[in-house]
Amino acid sequence: MAPLLNGNSYANGLSQHLPEDPSLVQARFSDVPSQLDIPVSGFDIGEAVEVNLEELLDDPTELCTLLEQENAAKFFWMTIALAYAKQGQMDHSIEILNRGLTSLNRGNPKEKLGPLSLMCWLYLWKSRQAPRMVHDGEAIGETRLKDSYLQAATGVLNEASRINPAFPALFLARGVLYLLRASLQLPSKAAAPGVPDTSERVEILKQSIKCFEDALRVSAGKNIMAVLGRAKAYYSLGKYAEALDGYQEVLYRKPNIGDPDPRIGIGCCLWQLGHRDEAHEAWERALELNPDSKIANILLGVYYIHDSSHYAITDPAFGPIYRKAMTVYTQKAFKLDKELPLTCATFGNYFMMRKAWPTVDSLARKAIEFTDVNPLASDGWYLLARKEHYQDRPDLTKVDEYYQKADQARGGGDKGYLPARFGLIQIQILQRDYEGAKFRLEKMIAQSKSIEAMMILGALYAEDVFRSQSSGLKEDKSTEVKKAIALLEAVRLAWKDPQKKLTPDSSVLVYLARLYESDQPEKALQCLLQVEQITINDMPDKDTPPSPSMDISEWHTQLRENLSPQLLNNIGCLHAHPSLQSSSSSLATGQQQSHHQTSLTYFQTALNACIHLGEAPGNTAIDTDALVTTISYNLARTHELCGQVPQAQQIYTGLLARHADYTPARTRLAYLALSTSPHDPESQENNSDPSTNINELITTHSSDLELRALYAWYLHRSKKRPLNIAEDPEQRHYKHTLQHYDKHDRYSLTGMGNLYLVTAREMRRDTDADRQKRSKMYEKAVEFFDKSLQLDGRNAYAAMGIAIALVEDKKDFGGAVQLFSKVRETVRGEASVFVNLGHVFAELKQYSRSIESYEAALTHSRDSDPQILACLGRVWLLKGKLDKSPTALQTSLSYSQRALSIAPQQIHFQFNIAFVQIQLAQLMYILPETQRTLDDVMKAAQGLEEAIESFSEIAQSKNPPYPRHDIEQRATMGRNTTRRQLERAIQSQREYEEKNAAKLQEARELREAEMRRREEERQKAEEAREEEKRKVREERDKMAAEARELAQKRAEEERAKEEAEFTTDSEGERVKRTKKKKGGKRKKRAEESGSESDVGDDGEKEKKPSRRKKKARSTEPSSAVGSSAEDGGATKTKKKRKKLTRKGKEGTFKSQEVVVESESEGDTRPTAADATTNGGGGGAGRVISDDEDSDGDAKMADGDDDTSARQQTRQRHRRLIDDDDDEDEEEEEEAPQGVPEEGEGLDPTKTTAEMMDEEETAEGENAKSFADNPHENPVDERVGAAGDAAASEYTEPVL
């Protein structure tokens, strides 16, 4: 039995040390946050970019660029790398760390220790996931092995050790590295007793233990991972007791640890020590805490398989245990499909699929011999025909006979058996009678619209097209293409009809894919993807991999490995098709990369499918080696498209190792070598110069047009352009190709046009003769471009060549924009189109549009073209000089630096950087102080020093881009003039900023003082308002209390008076109490007064109107007396008012008519009769003398002031006499309530209506005055709350 794994991977352990809640188990990467805020410079303080670490980008380039631009700390690099590692994207994580290390090179070297340590762990992780050795059928170097990742981890670890060998994290990483390296070593032979084992594996494990102990020492024994690593090393050494102690120590000290799980190691140690049941308990607990633990599942499967070995196969106990091991834990669900037919025809079809020919023959003949139904006999004959048709060497005579009999058994002719007629057509096709087969099929389609007939006829037309393409004959097969597509698309459309219940046929889709491939590759891809899905759906269950425990994408990948390698290869090729890539690149670069990654996946899966196909027994008809070669080449080409050149070179090298004469692989290797290092002295010394290789290839394969095109490209890059175009080796090569190999070679024609275009561009144009000669050269270039376009209308390079020639010759930049825009719309995804547009916009000084075009070109070139970066730097420089914008110049400097970083050997890129720095320094000098900062000027001064040094170096170089003298003069000017200018600018800027800072501080202090003063005033005003509100509330509460008190007092007096005035008669009713009236003069006066007031117009005595009832109906809130009387339930007495008039010469007043009191209780102004007839307390009035009356008339007529009227009123009240006669008269007439307001006099000339109008007007004015000033007391100081006069002015209360 193989040794068990010790569980240095996933979950669980002994039950006595386990947490009760599985959720408490710690998960890997649990400390990685869900989001991260990256601070952004140049904005407000606190401005940050939020990055969602749970939904990361497929390409981390943007994140890395952001971190580099913001000079992010190592924490951000490591956190994002951990987030990618959490999602299993280790390659992206390592890429981020590499970018981060490059960014951290400018800081303290110790800052790199953390990222280096993390990168080392990622390499160790990748090593655990990588294969140990190359699979059968795979090329060497095609798959990265464990040892490769361990070497990478060793390099990273050594780099970190050079910075700080005592860094604590390095001890643990070095221990794990030794542990994994030991696992690759073969076990040593058993040594003699007493002789220590000194093999390499044991020594490596000892070194691993020492590293773990060092990690524990520096962490004071707190490093749990070091304890786990030491236990694993002891387990590898066979010291299981020591290993068990280590795992138990980890579980005891940290019971919540779940990944790696010490319970796995505890179980393995117990198993090795012979305690199998205890090991089972540990693994069960591990599975309980982590049901997805692959290690726990497989170990429990091993346990139950071992347990089942104790029973015989025939034992009933064997079955359940073994079934549990295979289905529950090892996830191998194996079921046999038992599909048996019930009739002879059904069984015949079933065994036809199984190719059990004797059984089919027997069942078919029984159906023919024993049936009484002709259709069944037809089926029998049809089975025999199919059985004979399926043979490797069929007897076509018998097949034709059986199909004929099957058709005749159903009537023959138009009523015959359609499948048998198809069989006859297939026999014609086998006999190459294509025209006869087409005739029968067209007749069948015209009669029945048969889907099967349309399928076969469409396939025949498609085969005609394919034969014409393979023969090389230029025949017009557009009609056949249209017919084939129409027929096959009609069949495809019929599949969607649910009533027909048709099953899709993959052959139809394959034909359509081949027909669409050249003109509509996206439709071809859709067809092949549908073929893939159909094949997967028809795949037997035995070929379907188990899926519950793996990722869905991985499961689909394993599922595709059972498909046809040819199908997978074609799908991968269509995903990488140039037309498809150009259409997707117009939308997003990420989508283009997605297509490339999908292509890589399909090609890799196709290689695995070739391996499975080669391992299949009895499969010798397919040349798997040819498939592997083709698919590997396609895989390498896709790696090139993705920018993964080393992987592509490895695959090409592997192909050449297997097939040394494989020219396409040699050609691509030569191209890659030339594109990276066309002249490498080191490679020349090793006899591996790329130029030597390409020369050997062109010598041995001179007729290969692809190779000749590559050689022309090499000449274009490596040659020195001569003055005479006839002496140009590139031109001679193109001419030789067109004359001796292919006069229609499009690459050579386009290359010739480019040569003439470049030559014309560099020709002199001083005189008219020179300009005319130059125009003729442009015309020659246009001729070559036009011929290339005639051969290939989609040749973007030829179209752009014509546009460039016309623009440079005619200087029509506006027309150039239109031409290039049309080319851009026609050919998508071509960077050169955008570059040319950028050039034209720059000439038109439309710098913003030029920048957009260059950036689009840079996107299509994957941000790696230094020439485009240099163009961007130039346009930003022009824009900055035009706008006098330091930001634009800094952007120009950034692009120039990027160009130099990509091509450091190009000295003109270094010159560009120095030139931009000089321009930036000069701009900083001329800018006013308000548009620059001291920091900007200081940076410009620093850049100036770098520029001076760069100019000095460039002037001393071998081939400077400009004359040495000019460059030295620039350096001298910067060293003398510009440097002094910047020094003065720094001094002035410093003084300006200091003064400005002082002014700002002073203004800030003044503003703060003003704000404090305003706040204090606001608080005081608020306090004053609150105090005023408090006083108003108190006054209102006091007034309300007084009103309630007075209303209560008056209500009590009203009830007392009512009880005194009314009594109960003999019948029990309440009647008004009457007094016996005395005779005499007073009695007569009372009678006269009563007769005058009680007699109406009709001469009858009228009932006196009740003043009290009128007041009770009032709605005014100021009627406190009326409301109190009503609430008290007292009976209201009738009241009236008398209008006073002159009575003869005596000057006395006499009542003329009854005046009803106003409905408003708030207006309690009495009439003139009230003032003269009654006192304050309701006593009877007396007779006023003539003198007194005259005085009153005079006061009223003259309109005395308020004081005189008030005094006169008070004097009249004091002269009232209370005697018995007056009391008798009071019982008949009720005294009026209230006295006149201040300033009111009695005008005897006014009627009663006029007086009432004046009272209503006064009421409205009082109400308005109260509404305008709510803080004033609404009750006159001389009137009580109920509307009467102040109680102090009366001898008794007024009721």
PDB file of C-alpha atoms in Angstrom, residues 654-768:
ATOM      1  CA  GLY A 654       9.712  21.120 -28.782  1.00  0.00           C
ATOM      2  CA  LEU A 655       8.228  20.756 -32.259  1.00  0.00           C
ATOM      3  CA  LEU A 656      11.643  20.987 -33.855  1.00  0.00           C
ATOM      4  CA  ALA A 657      12.963  18.407 -31.415  1.00  0.00           C
ATOM      5  CA  ARG A 658      10.341  15.996 -32.711  1.00  0.00           C
ATOM      6  CA  HIS A 659      10.376  17.153 -36.353  1.00  0.00           C
ATOM      7  CA  ALA A 660      13.582  18.926 -37.273  1.00  0.00           C
ATOM      8  CA  ASP A 661      12.340  19.750 -40.798  1.00  0.00           C
ATOM      9  CA  TYR A 662       9.174  21.495 -39.629  1.00  0.00           C
ATOM     10  CA  THR A 663       9.657  24.757 -41.526  1.00  0.00           C
ATOM     11  CA  PRO A 664       6.815  26.820 -39.965  1.00  0.00           C
ATOM     12  CA  ALA A 665       8.289  26.334 -36.501  1.00  0.00           C
ATOM     13  CA  ARG A 666      11.774  27.321 -37.702  1.00  0.00           C
ATOM     14  CA  THR A 667      10.330  30.368 -39.419  1.00  0.00           C
ATOM     15  CA  ARG A 668       8.523  31.553 -36.315  1.00  0.00           C
ATOM     16  CA  LEU A 669      11.578  31.004 -34.127  1.00  0.00           C
ATOM     17  CA  ALA A 670      13.665  33.035 -36.542  1.00  0.00           C
ATOM     18  CA  TYR A 671      11.080  35.815 -36.515  1.00  0.00           C
ATOM     19  CA  LEU A 672      10.917  35.905 -32.725  1.00  0.00           C
ATOM     20  CA  ALA A 673      14.670  35.974 -32.475  1.00  0.00           C
ATOM     21  CA  LEU A 674      14.945  38.791 -35.015  1.00  0.00           C
ATOM     22  CA  SER A 675      12.172  40.828 -33.402  1.00  0.00           C
ATOM     23  CA  THR A 676      13.793  40.670 -29.959  1.00  0.00           C
ATOM     24  CA  SER A 677      17.538  40.870 -30.785  1.00  0.00           C
ATOM     25  CA  PRO A 678      18.377  41.140 -34.474  1.00  0.00           C
ATOM     26  CA  HIS A 679      22.119  41.491 -33.769  1.00  0.00           C
ATOM     27  CA  ASP A 680      23.134  39.889 -30.513  1.00  0.00           C
ATOM     28  CA  PRO A 681      26.943  39.537 -30.203  1.00  0.00           C
ATOM     29  CA  GLU A 682      26.602  36.825 -27.597  1.00  0.00           C
ATOM     30  CA  SER A 683      24.390  34.755 -29.856  1.00  0.00           C
ATOM     31  CA  GLN A 684      26.841  35.224 -32.725  1.00  0.00           C
ATOM     32  CA  GLU A 685      29.616  33.771 -30.621  1.00  0.00           C
ATOM     33  CA  ASN A 686      27.423  30.736 -29.926  1.00  0.00           C
ATOM     34  CA  ASN A 687      26.705  30.326 -33.662  1.00  0.00           C
ATOM     35  CA  SER A 688      23.034  31.076 -33.027  1.00  0.00           C
ATOM     36  CA  ASP A 689      22.835  34.469 -34.697  1.00  0.00           C
ATOM     37  CA  PRO A 690      19.258  35.026 -35.925  1.00  0.00           C
ATOM     38  CA  SER A 691      20.549  36.454 -39.194  1.00  0.00           C
ATOM     39  CA  THR A 692      22.463  33.211 -39.787  1.00  0.00           C
ATOM     40  CA  ASN A 693      19.354  31.169 -39.171  1.00  0.00           C
ATOM     41  CA  ILE A 694      17.213  33.237 -41.518  1.00  0.00           C
ATOM     42  CA  ASN A 695      19.867  33.096 -44.229  1.00  0.00           C
ATOM     43  CA  GLU A 696      20.026  29.314 -43.941  1.00  0.00           C
ATOM     44  CA  LEU A 697      16.264  29.081 -44.156  1.00  0.00           C
ATOM     45  CA  ILE A 698      15.976  31.274 -47.240  1.00  0.00           C
ATOM     46  CA  THR A 699      18.723  29.255 -48.905  1.00  0.00           C
ATOM     47  CA  THR A 700      17.103  25.874 -48.302  1.00  0.00           C
ATOM     48  CA  HIS A 701      13.470  26.987 -48.769  1.00  0.00           C
ATOM     49  CA  SER A 702      13.710  29.773 -51.307  1.00  0.00           C
ATOM     50  CA  SER A 703      10.314  29.024 -52.858  1.00  0.00           C
ATOM     51  CA  ASP A 704       8.386  29.433 -49.611  1.00  0.00           C
ATOM     52  CA  LEU A 705       6.561  32.758 -49.987  1.00  0.00           C
ATOM     53  CA  GLU A 706       5.963  33.087 -46.251  1.00  0.00           C
ATOM     54  CA  LEU A 707       9.662  32.662 -45.611  1.00  0.00           C
ATOM     55  CA  ARG A 708      10.503  35.142 -48.362  1.00  0.00           C
ATOM     56  CA  ALA A 709       8.167  37.681 -46.771  1.00  0.00           C
ATOM     57  CA  LEU A 710       9.947  37.168 -43.440  1.00  0.00           C
ATOM     58  CA  TYR A 711      13.323  37.619 -45.087  1.00  0.00           C
ATOM     59  CA  ALA A 712      12.120  40.890 -46.669  1.00  0.00           C
ATOM     60  CA  TRP A 713      11.013  42.088 -43.276  1.00  0.00           C
ATOM     61  CA  TYR A 714      14.439  41.204 -41.890  1.00  0.00           C
ATOM     62  CA  LEU A 715      16.155  43.142 -44.665  1.00  0.00           C
ATOM     63  CA  HIS A 716      13.959  46.137 -43.982  1.00  0.00           C
ATOM     64  CA  ARG A 717      14.970  46.182 -40.324  1.00  0.00           C
ATOM     65  CA  SER A 718      18.674  45.447 -40.669  1.00  0.00           C
ATOM     66  CA  LYS A 719      19.680  47.281 -43.828  1.00  0.00           C
ATOM     67  CA  LYS A 720      21.258  50.663 -44.233  1.00  0.00           C
ATOM     68  CA  ARG A 721      19.072  52.564 -46.652  1.00  0.00           C
ATOM     69  CA  PRO A 722      21.102  53.490 -49.799  1.00  0.00           C
ATOM     70  CA  LEU A 723      20.633  56.698 -51.717  1.00  0.00           C
ATOM     71  CA  ASN A 724      19.687  54.872 -54.922  1.00  0.00           C
ATOM     72  CA  ILE A 725      16.616  52.652 -54.639  1.00  0.00           C
ATOM     73  CA  ALA A 726      17.964  50.284 -57.296  1.00  0.00           C
ATOM     74  CA  GLU A 727      20.799  49.365 -54.940  1.00  0.00           C
ATOM     75  CA  ASP A 728      18.430  48.573 -52.056  1.00  0.00           C
ATOM     76  CA  PRO A 729      18.685  44.827 -51.191  1.00  0.00           C
ATOM     77  CA  GLU A 730      15.067  44.813 -50.038  1.00  0.00           C
ATOM     78  CA  GLN A 731      13.936  46.170 -53.406  1.00  0.00           C
ATOM     79  CA  ARG A 732      15.987  43.553 -55.242  1.00  0.00           C
ATOM     80  CA  HIS A 733      14.459  40.816 -53.074  1.00  0.00           C
ATOM     81  CA  TYR A 734      10.918  41.981 -53.842  1.00  0.00           C
ATOM     82  CA  LYS A 735      11.719  42.214 -57.532  1.00  0.00           C
ATOM     83  CA  HIS A 736      13.208  38.710 -57.559  1.00  0.00           C
ATOM     84  CA  THR A 737      10.124  37.312 -55.850  1.00  0.00           C
ATOM     85  CA  LEU A 738       7.738  38.964 -58.321  1.00  0.00           C
ATOM     86  CA  GLN A 739       9.780  37.904 -61.373  1.00  0.00           C
ATOM     87  CA  HIS A 740      10.663  34.321 -60.502  1.00  0.00           C
ATOM     88  CA  TYR A 741       8.126  33.030 -57.931  1.00  0.00           C
ATOM     89  CA  ASP A 742       4.759  34.831 -57.955  1.00  0.00           C
ATOM     90  CA  LYS A 743       3.990  38.022 -59.787  1.00  0.00           C
ATOM     91  CA  HIS A 744       0.823  38.393 -57.720  1.00  0.00           C
ATOM     92  CA  ASP A 745       2.548  38.155 -54.365  1.00  0.00           C
ATOM     93  CA  ARG A 746       0.655  40.797 -52.344  1.00  0.00           C
ATOM     94  CA  TYR A 747       3.342  41.201 -49.712  1.00  0.00           C
ATOM     95  CA  SER A 748       6.006  41.975 -52.307  1.00  0.00           C
ATOM     96  CA  LEU A 749       3.745  44.436 -54.109  1.00  0.00           C
ATOM     97  CA  THR A 750       2.936  46.272 -50.892  1.00  0.00           C
ATOM     98  CA  GLY A 751       6.599  46.244 -49.883  1.00  0.00           C
ATOM     99  CA  MET A 752       7.632  47.771 -53.196  1.00  0.00           C
ATOM    100  CA  GLY A 753       5.059  50.509 -52.736  1.00  0.00           C
ATOM    101  CA  ASN A 754       6.412  51.254 -49.267  1.00  0.00           C
ATOM    102  CA  LEU A 755       9.970  51.485 -50.592  1.00  0.00           C
ATOM    103  CA  TYR A 756       9.014  54.000 -53.269  1.00  0.00           C
ATOM    104  CA  LEU A 757       6.952  55.911 -50.716  1.00  0.00           C
ATOM    105  CA  VAL A 758       9.872  56.228 -48.300  1.00  0.00           C
ATOM    106  CA  THR A 759      12.238  57.170 -51.095  1.00  0.00           C
ATOM    107  CA  ALA A 760       9.903  59.895 -52.350  1.00  0.00           C
ATOM    108  CA  ARG A 761       9.500  61.261 -48.819  1.00  0.00           C
ATOM    109  CA  GLU A 762      13.277  61.742 -48.470  1.00  0.00           C
ATOM    110  CA  MET A 763      13.886  63.247 -51.899  1.00  0.00           C
ATOM    111  CA  ARG A 764      14.895  66.884 -52.300  1.00  0.00           C
ATOM    112  CA  ARG A 765      12.190  69.404 -53.144  1.00  0.00           C
ATOM    113  CA  ASP A 766      14.177  72.613 -53.645  1.00  0.00           C
ATOM    114  CA  THR A 767      13.473  73.175 -57.341  1.00  0.00           C
ATOM    115  CA  ASP A 768      10.536  72.446 -59.592  1.00  0.00           C
TER     116      ASP A 768
END
